[in-house]
Amino acid sequence: MKTILVTGSNGQLGQELQILAKSKGGIEFIFADRSVLDISSMESIRLFEKSFLHSKSLSGIINGAAYTHVDKAESEPDAARNGNIIGTKNLAQFAKQKNAKLIHVSTDFVFDGMKSRPYLEDDKKNPLSVYGNTKSEGEDVALNENSNSLIFRTSWVYSAYGKNFFKTIHRFSQERESLKVISDQVGTPTWARDLAEICLEGIESDNTGIYHFSNEGVASWYDFACEIVDAFGSNCNVIPITTEEYPTDAIRPSYSVLNKSKFHKDFKFQNSHWRKQVRKLASQFSLSEEPISKN
């Protein structure tokens, strides 16, 4: 039986993997949140190995642990570095020692958004923020420390869990008559359930290196918000605004659509348009913000 360790089990990806694990036979999943496994500490990893893994062999590690507070990272660079660089390096080394494949998730924020066509995996990186810089360096250390690493760069991840754009817009649209949302930043929303599916496929595949994955299509944050509001049948009015009208601590790329040609060539996963996936999640969602599982 294969054994897969999932770090950051309380995050969006970790929660979705917990749902998928229920229907995956022949695989033993070990889910670890930060209370039992702090990836920024090799001592914590060793203690976890001794307490929970014992002599088990690992087939793979899916790293769902990361520092994801984009704006807060500007004032907490050390915390971002610990989570996204040091933690990734530790896991890559540990995976190599255990002869396990490392699945690591990165971000479109490694790019500066200056291109006018979807970004390829080998396009030059030029992150604009502390968060983007730490994720970029995290990619590098994962590949340098363990050649059996598979990195999925993704974008605008949302789910029924944690804090994310989908849940925020859903909540605000129930409380307010109107919302102002940025319309001049363009990318692609990605349902964490789909990201979890490809992480599991990645474990089974021989693919390594960097791949781009998001749901299909292109959107602005305004488009994304409109679809969420409409999916829930809200009468809230969504008003488009510019980035200048909504300043943030971290600079975000204005265009970060990812080219997925390489992914489509090497993976079997049947991807869906982002609008379809927003509707699918909305149909499983209650006003209490708890997902209605259909598994």
GROMACS .gro file of C-alpha atoms in nm:
model
  295
    1MET     CA    1   0.000   0.000   0.000
    2LYS     CA    2   0.125   0.346  -0.089
    3THR     CA    3   0.166   0.599   0.189
    4ILE     CA    4   0.130   0.971   0.120
    5LEU     CA    5   0.206   1.247   0.369
    6VAL     CA    6   0.003   1.567   0.334
    7THR     CA    7   0.137   1.872   0.515
    8GLY     CA    8  -0.076   2.176   0.593
    9SER     CA    9  -0.380   1.951   0.625
   10ASN     CA   10  -0.606   2.231   0.753
   11GLY     CA   11  -0.547   2.452   0.448
   12GLN     CA   12  -0.757   2.462   0.133
   13LEU     CA   13  -0.555   2.196  -0.049
   14GLY     CA   14  -0.524   1.980   0.262
   15GLN     CA   15  -0.897   1.987   0.329
   16GLU     CA   16  -0.978   1.892  -0.029
   17LEU     CA   17  -0.727   1.606  -0.015
   18GLN     CA   18  -0.899   1.479   0.299
   19ILE     CA   19  -1.226   1.460   0.102
   20LEU     CA   20  -1.064   1.282  -0.192
   21ALA     CA   21  -0.881   1.039   0.037
   22LYS     CA   22  -1.214   0.882   0.136
   23SER     CA   23  -1.258   0.743  -0.213
   24LYS     CA   24  -0.897   0.648  -0.287
   25GLY     CA   25  -0.838   0.281  -0.219
   26GLY     CA   26  -0.493   0.133  -0.184
   27ILE     CA   27  -0.342   0.450  -0.041
   28GLU     CA   28  -0.273   0.534   0.322
   29PHE     CA   29  -0.288   0.907   0.383
   30ILE     CA   30  -0.116   1.074   0.676
   31PHE     CA   31  -0.251   1.425   0.730
   32ALA     CA   32  -0.046   1.667   0.937
   33ASP     CA   33  -0.126   2.023   1.039
   34ARG     CA   34   0.118   2.267   1.195
   35SER     CA   35   0.035   2.152   1.550
   36VAL     CA   36   0.217   1.826   1.481
   37LEU     CA   37   0.446   1.920   1.192
   38ASP     CA   38   0.619   2.255   1.147
   39ILE     CA   39   0.800   2.219   0.815
   40SER     CA   40   1.023   2.520   0.888
   41SER     CA   41   1.190   2.312   1.161
   42MET     CA   42   1.387   2.002   1.068
   43GLU     CA   43   1.369   1.900   1.433
   44SER     CA   44   0.989   1.905   1.409
   45ILE     CA   45   1.006   1.690   1.095
   46ARG     CA   46   1.229   1.438   1.273
   47LEU     CA   47   0.998   1.424   1.573
   48PHE     CA   48   0.700   1.374   1.345
   49GLU     CA   49   0.880   1.094   1.161
   50LYS     CA   50   0.956   0.920   1.490
   51SER     CA   51   0.605   0.963   1.631
   52PHE     CA   52   0.384   0.909   1.326
   53LEU     CA   53   0.580   0.745   1.046
   54HIS     CA   54   0.792   0.501   1.245
   55SER     CA   55   0.945   0.267   0.988
   56LYS     CA   56   0.689   0.336   0.714
   57SER     CA   57   0.813   0.408   0.367
   58LEU     CA   58   0.666   0.708   0.188
   59SER     CA   59   0.560   0.711  -0.175
   60GLY     CA   60   0.509   1.084  -0.179
   61ILE     CA   61   0.473   1.408   0.011
   62ILE     CA   62   0.216   1.669  -0.091
   63ASN     CA   63   0.316   2.002   0.054
   64GLY     CA   64   0.001   2.192   0.140
   65ALA     CA   65   0.180   2.404   0.401
   66ALA     CA   66   0.279   2.756   0.303
   67TYR     CA   67   0.279   3.117   0.410
   68THR     CA   68   0.003   3.267   0.195
   69HIS     CA   69  -0.068   3.610   0.349
   70VAL     CA   70   0.028   3.814   0.044
   71ASP     CA   71  -0.002   4.162   0.199
   72LYS     CA   72   0.111   4.069   0.549
   73ALA     CA   73   0.428   3.918   0.403
   74GLU     CA   74   0.550   4.270   0.326
   75SER     CA   75   0.586   4.331   0.700
   76GLU     CA   76   0.660   3.968   0.793
   77PRO     CA   77   0.932   3.866   0.548
   78ASP     CA   78   1.096   3.625   0.793
   79ALA     CA   79   0.771   3.436   0.850
   80ALA     CA   80   0.715   3.416   0.474
   81ARG     CA   81   1.070   3.295   0.423
   82ASN     CA   82   1.036   3.029   0.694
   83GLY     CA   83   0.717   2.890   0.546
   84ASN     CA   84   0.793   2.916   0.176
   85ILE     CA   85   1.169   2.871   0.147
   86ILE     CA   86   1.313   2.702   0.455
   87GLY     CA   87   1.007   2.479   0.495
   88THR     CA   88   1.019   2.374   0.132
   89LYS     CA   89   1.391   2.302   0.151
   90ASN     CA   90   1.341   2.087   0.461
   91LEU     CA   91   1.062   1.887   0.300
   92ALA     CA   92   1.259   1.839  -0.022
   93GLN     CA   93   1.554   1.704   0.174
   94PHE     CA   94   1.329   1.481   0.385
   95ALA     CA   95   1.150   1.348   0.077
   96LYS     CA   96   1.485   1.264  -0.082
   97GLN     CA   97   1.598   1.081   0.232
   98LYS     CA   98   1.274   0.881   0.231
   99ASN     CA   99   1.300   0.817  -0.145
  100ALA     CA  100   0.964   0.989  -0.183
  101LYS     CA  101   0.832   1.220  -0.452
  102LEU     CA  102   0.764   1.578  -0.346
  103ILE     CA  103   0.457   1.757  -0.482
  104HIS     CA  104   0.489   2.130  -0.420
  105VAL     CA  105   0.244   2.410  -0.502
  106SER     CA  106   0.363   2.748  -0.626
  107THR     CA  107   0.196   3.059  -0.764
  108ASP     CA  108   0.145   3.290  -1.060
  109PHE     CA  109   0.289   3.565  -0.835
  110VAL     CA  110   0.641   3.456  -0.938
  111PHE     CA  111   0.578   3.662  -1.255
  112ASP     CA  112   0.558   4.041  -1.292
  113GLY     CA  113   0.249   4.042  -1.514
  114MET     CA  114   0.412   4.244  -1.793
  115LYS     CA  115   0.343   3.990  -2.068
  116SER     CA  116   0.035   3.999  -2.288
  117ARG     CA  117   0.016   3.624  -2.351
  118PRO     CA  118  -0.016   3.331  -2.108
  119TYR     CA  119   0.302   3.255  -1.915
  120LEU     CA  120   0.506   2.945  -1.998
  121GLU     CA  121   0.690   2.741  -1.736
  122ASP     CA  122   1.030   2.863  -1.855
  123ASP     CA  123   0.941   3.232  -1.880
  124LYS     CA  124   1.167   3.455  -1.673
  125LYS     CA  125   1.049   3.501  -1.317
  126ASN     CA  126   1.033   3.849  -1.171
  127PRO     CA  127   0.815   3.856  -0.858
  128LEU     CA  128   0.687   4.193  -0.738
  129SER     CA  129   0.623   4.109  -0.373
  130VAL     CA  130   0.782   3.942  -0.072
  131TYR     CA  131   0.532   3.661  -0.105
  132GLY     CA  132   0.614   3.614  -0.474
  133ASN     CA  133   0.987   3.621  -0.402
  134THR     CA  134   0.963   3.355  -0.132
  135LYS     CA  135   0.752   3.129  -0.350
  136SER     CA  136   0.998   3.174  -0.637
  137GLU     CA  137   1.291   3.078  -0.415
  138GLY     CA  138   1.086   2.789  -0.280
  139GLU     CA  139   1.056   2.649  -0.631
  140ASP     CA  140   1.431   2.672  -0.676
  141VAL     CA  141   1.521   2.496  -0.351
  142ALA     CA  142   1.268   2.218  -0.412
  143LEU     CA  143   1.423   2.137  -0.750
  144ASN     CA  144   1.781   2.184  -0.628
  145GLU     CA  145   1.739   1.965  -0.320
  146ASN     CA  146   1.534   1.686  -0.475
  147SER     CA  147   1.527   1.604  -0.845
  148ASN     CA  148   1.212   1.398  -0.782
  149SER     CA  149   1.008   1.713  -0.720
  150LEU     CA  150   0.696   1.812  -0.911
  151ILE     CA  151   0.584   2.174  -0.884
  152PHE     CA  152   0.240   2.296  -0.983
  153ARG     CA  153   0.221   2.670  -1.037
  154THR     CA  154  -0.139   2.772  -0.993
  155SER     CA  155  -0.349   3.084  -0.947
  156TRP     CA  156  -0.640   3.236  -0.753
  157VAL     CA  157  -0.717   2.924  -0.548
  158TYR     CA  158  -1.056   2.906  -0.379
  159SER     CA  159  -1.265   2.649  -0.195
  160ALA     CA  160  -1.524   2.609   0.079
  161TYR     CA  161  -1.244   2.613   0.338
  162GLY     CA  162  -1.040   2.883   0.507
  163LYS     CA  163  -1.023   3.243   0.393
  164ASN     CA  164  -1.041   3.300   0.019
  165PHE     CA  165  -1.199   3.524  -0.243
  166PHE     CA  166  -1.494   3.294  -0.312
  167LYS     CA  167  -1.604   3.286   0.050
  168THR     CA  168  -1.542   3.657   0.104
  169ILE     CA  169  -1.752   3.761  -0.195
  170HIS     CA  170  -2.026   3.515  -0.099
  171ARG     CA  171  -2.043   3.655   0.253
  172PHE     CA  172  -2.029   4.021   0.150
  173SER     CA  173  -2.293   3.971  -0.119
  174GLN     CA  174  -2.531   3.851   0.153
  175GLU     CA  175  -2.456   4.153   0.374
  176ARG     CA  176  -2.420   4.444   0.131
  177GLU     CA  177  -2.610   4.603  -0.154
  178SER     CA  178  -2.296   4.661  -0.360
  179LEU     CA  179  -1.931   4.558  -0.381
  180LYS     CA  180  -1.633   4.722  -0.550
  181VAL     CA  181  -1.394   4.474  -0.709
  182ILE     CA  182  -1.074   4.523  -0.910
  183SER     CA  183  -1.121   4.475  -1.284
  184ASP     CA  184  -0.771   4.539  -1.423
  185GLN     CA  185  -0.593   4.235  -1.278
  186VAL     CA  186  -0.635   3.929  -1.498
  187GLY     CA  187  -0.570   3.562  -1.427
  188THR     CA  188  -0.766   3.239  -1.378
  189PRO     CA  189  -0.957   3.113  -1.071
  190THR     CA  190  -0.874   2.757  -0.964
  191TRP     CA  191  -1.090   2.528  -0.751
  192ALA     CA  192  -0.877   2.362  -0.484
  193ARG     CA  193  -1.060   2.034  -0.545
  194ASP     CA  194  -0.914   2.018  -0.895
  195LEU     CA  195  -0.570   2.110  -0.762
  196ALA     CA  196  -0.597   1.824  -0.512
  197GLU     CA  197  -0.688   1.583  -0.792
  198ILE     CA  198  -0.383   1.670  -0.998
  199CYS     CA  199  -0.155   1.645  -0.694
  200LEU     CA  200  -0.267   1.285  -0.655
  201GLU     CA  201  -0.219   1.220  -1.026
  202GLY     CA  202   0.125   1.376  -0.992
  203ILE     CA  203   0.224   1.123  -0.728
  204GLU     CA  204   0.133   0.840  -0.967
  205SER     CA  205   0.307   0.995  -1.269
  206ASP     CA  206   0.671   1.005  -1.369
  207ASN     CA  207   0.650   1.379  -1.431
  208THR     CA  208   0.886   1.612  -1.247
  209GLY     CA  209   0.982   1.977  -1.276
  210ILE     CA  210   0.742   2.269  -1.313
  211TYR     CA  211   0.394   2.256  -1.461
  212HIS     CA  212   0.129   2.524  -1.487
  213PHE     CA  213  -0.222   2.440  -1.375
  214SER     CA  214  -0.536   2.645  -1.330
  215ASN     CA  215  -0.891   2.594  -1.444
  216GLU     CA  216  -0.966   2.692  -1.804
  217GLY     CA  217  -1.049   3.042  -1.918
  218VAL     CA  218  -0.948   3.395  -1.822
  219ALA     CA  219  -1.101   3.635  -1.571
  220SER     CA  220  -1.052   3.956  -1.380
  221TRP     CA  221  -1.130   3.965  -1.011
  222TYR     CA  222  -1.443   4.156  -1.114
  223ASP     CA  223  -1.548   3.873  -1.348
  224PHE     CA  224  -1.481   3.620  -1.072
  225ALA     CA  225  -1.692   3.817  -0.823
  226CYS     CA  226  -1.980   3.859  -1.068
  227GLU     CA  227  -1.990   3.484  -1.129
  228ILE     CA  228  -1.994   3.408  -0.756
  229VAL     CA  229  -2.271   3.657  -0.688
  230ASP     CA  230  -2.478   3.525  -0.978
  231ALA     CA  231  -2.420   3.162  -0.881
  232PHE     CA  232  -2.578   3.227  -0.542
  233GLY     CA  233  -2.863   3.430  -0.689
  234SER     CA  234  -2.771   3.745  -0.499
  235ASN     CA  235  -2.896   4.090  -0.598
  236CYS     CA  236  -2.572   4.252  -0.485
  237ASN     CA  237  -2.435   4.499  -0.741
  238VAL     CA  238  -2.069   4.438  -0.831
  239ILE     CA  239  -1.889   4.757  -0.935
  240PRO     CA  240  -1.559   4.743  -1.129
  241ILE     CA  241  -1.268   4.953  -1.000
  242THR     CA  242  -0.899   4.991  -1.085
  243THR     CA  243  -0.599   4.873  -0.887
  244GLU     CA  244  -0.519   5.238  -0.811
  245GLU     CA  245  -0.856   5.272  -0.641
  246TYR     CA  246  -0.781   4.981  -0.407
  247PRO     CA  247  -0.416   5.004  -0.296
  248THR     CA  248  -0.263   4.709  -0.112
  249ASP     CA  249   0.067   4.655   0.068
  250ALA     CA  250   0.185   4.400  -0.189
  251ILE     CA  251   0.202   4.466  -0.562
  252ARG     CA  252   0.019   4.205  -0.768
  253PRO     CA  253   0.080   4.113  -1.133
  254SER     CA  254  -0.174   4.278  -1.364
  255TYR     CA  255  -0.171   3.977  -1.598
  256SER     CA  256  -0.087   3.628  -1.477
  257VAL     CA  257  -0.269   3.383  -1.703
  258LEU     CA  258  -0.082   3.052  -1.712
  259ASN     CA  259  -0.019   2.852  -2.030
  260LYS     CA  260  -0.119   2.491  -1.958
  261SER     CA  261  -0.009   2.326  -2.285
  262LYS     CA  262   0.263   2.125  -2.111
  263PHE     CA  263   0.018   2.006  -1.847
  264HIS     CA  264  -0.239   1.897  -2.105
  265LYS     CA  265   0.030   1.701  -2.289
  266ASP     CA  266   0.160   1.509  -1.987
  267PHE     CA  267  -0.142   1.467  -1.759
  268LYS     CA  268  -0.474   1.286  -1.804
  269PHE     CA  269  -0.685   1.517  -1.587
  270GLN     CA  270  -0.990   1.653  -1.771
  271ASN     CA  271  -0.986   2.022  -1.684
  272SER     CA  272  -1.297   2.241  -1.667
  273HIS     CA  273  -1.373   2.608  -1.722
  274TRP     CA  274  -1.349   2.822  -1.410
  275ARG     CA  275  -1.711   2.938  -1.441
  276LYS     CA  276  -1.835   2.577  -1.436
  277GLN     CA  277  -1.632   2.500  -1.125
  278VAL     CA  278  -1.756   2.812  -0.943
  279ARG     CA  279  -2.111   2.698  -1.011
  280LYS     CA  280  -2.031   2.345  -0.898
  281LEU     CA  281  -1.895   2.462  -0.566
  282ALA     CA  282  -2.183   2.706  -0.516
  283SER     CA  283  -2.429   2.418  -0.562
  284GLN     CA  284  -2.259   2.231  -0.274
  285PHE     CA  285  -2.242   2.531  -0.046
  286SER     CA  286  -2.474   2.641   0.232
  287LEU     CA  287  -2.516   2.986   0.384
  288SER     CA  288  -2.342   2.857   0.697
  289GLU     CA  289  -2.031   2.838   0.477
  290GLU     CA  290  -2.003   2.464   0.519
  291PRO     CA  291  -1.969   2.251   0.206
  292ILE     CA  292  -2.230   1.988   0.133
  293SER     CA  293  -2.026   1.681   0.044
  294LYS     CA  294  -2.156   1.477  -0.246
  295ASN     CA  295  -1.900   1.202  -0.205
   0.00000   0.00000   0.00000
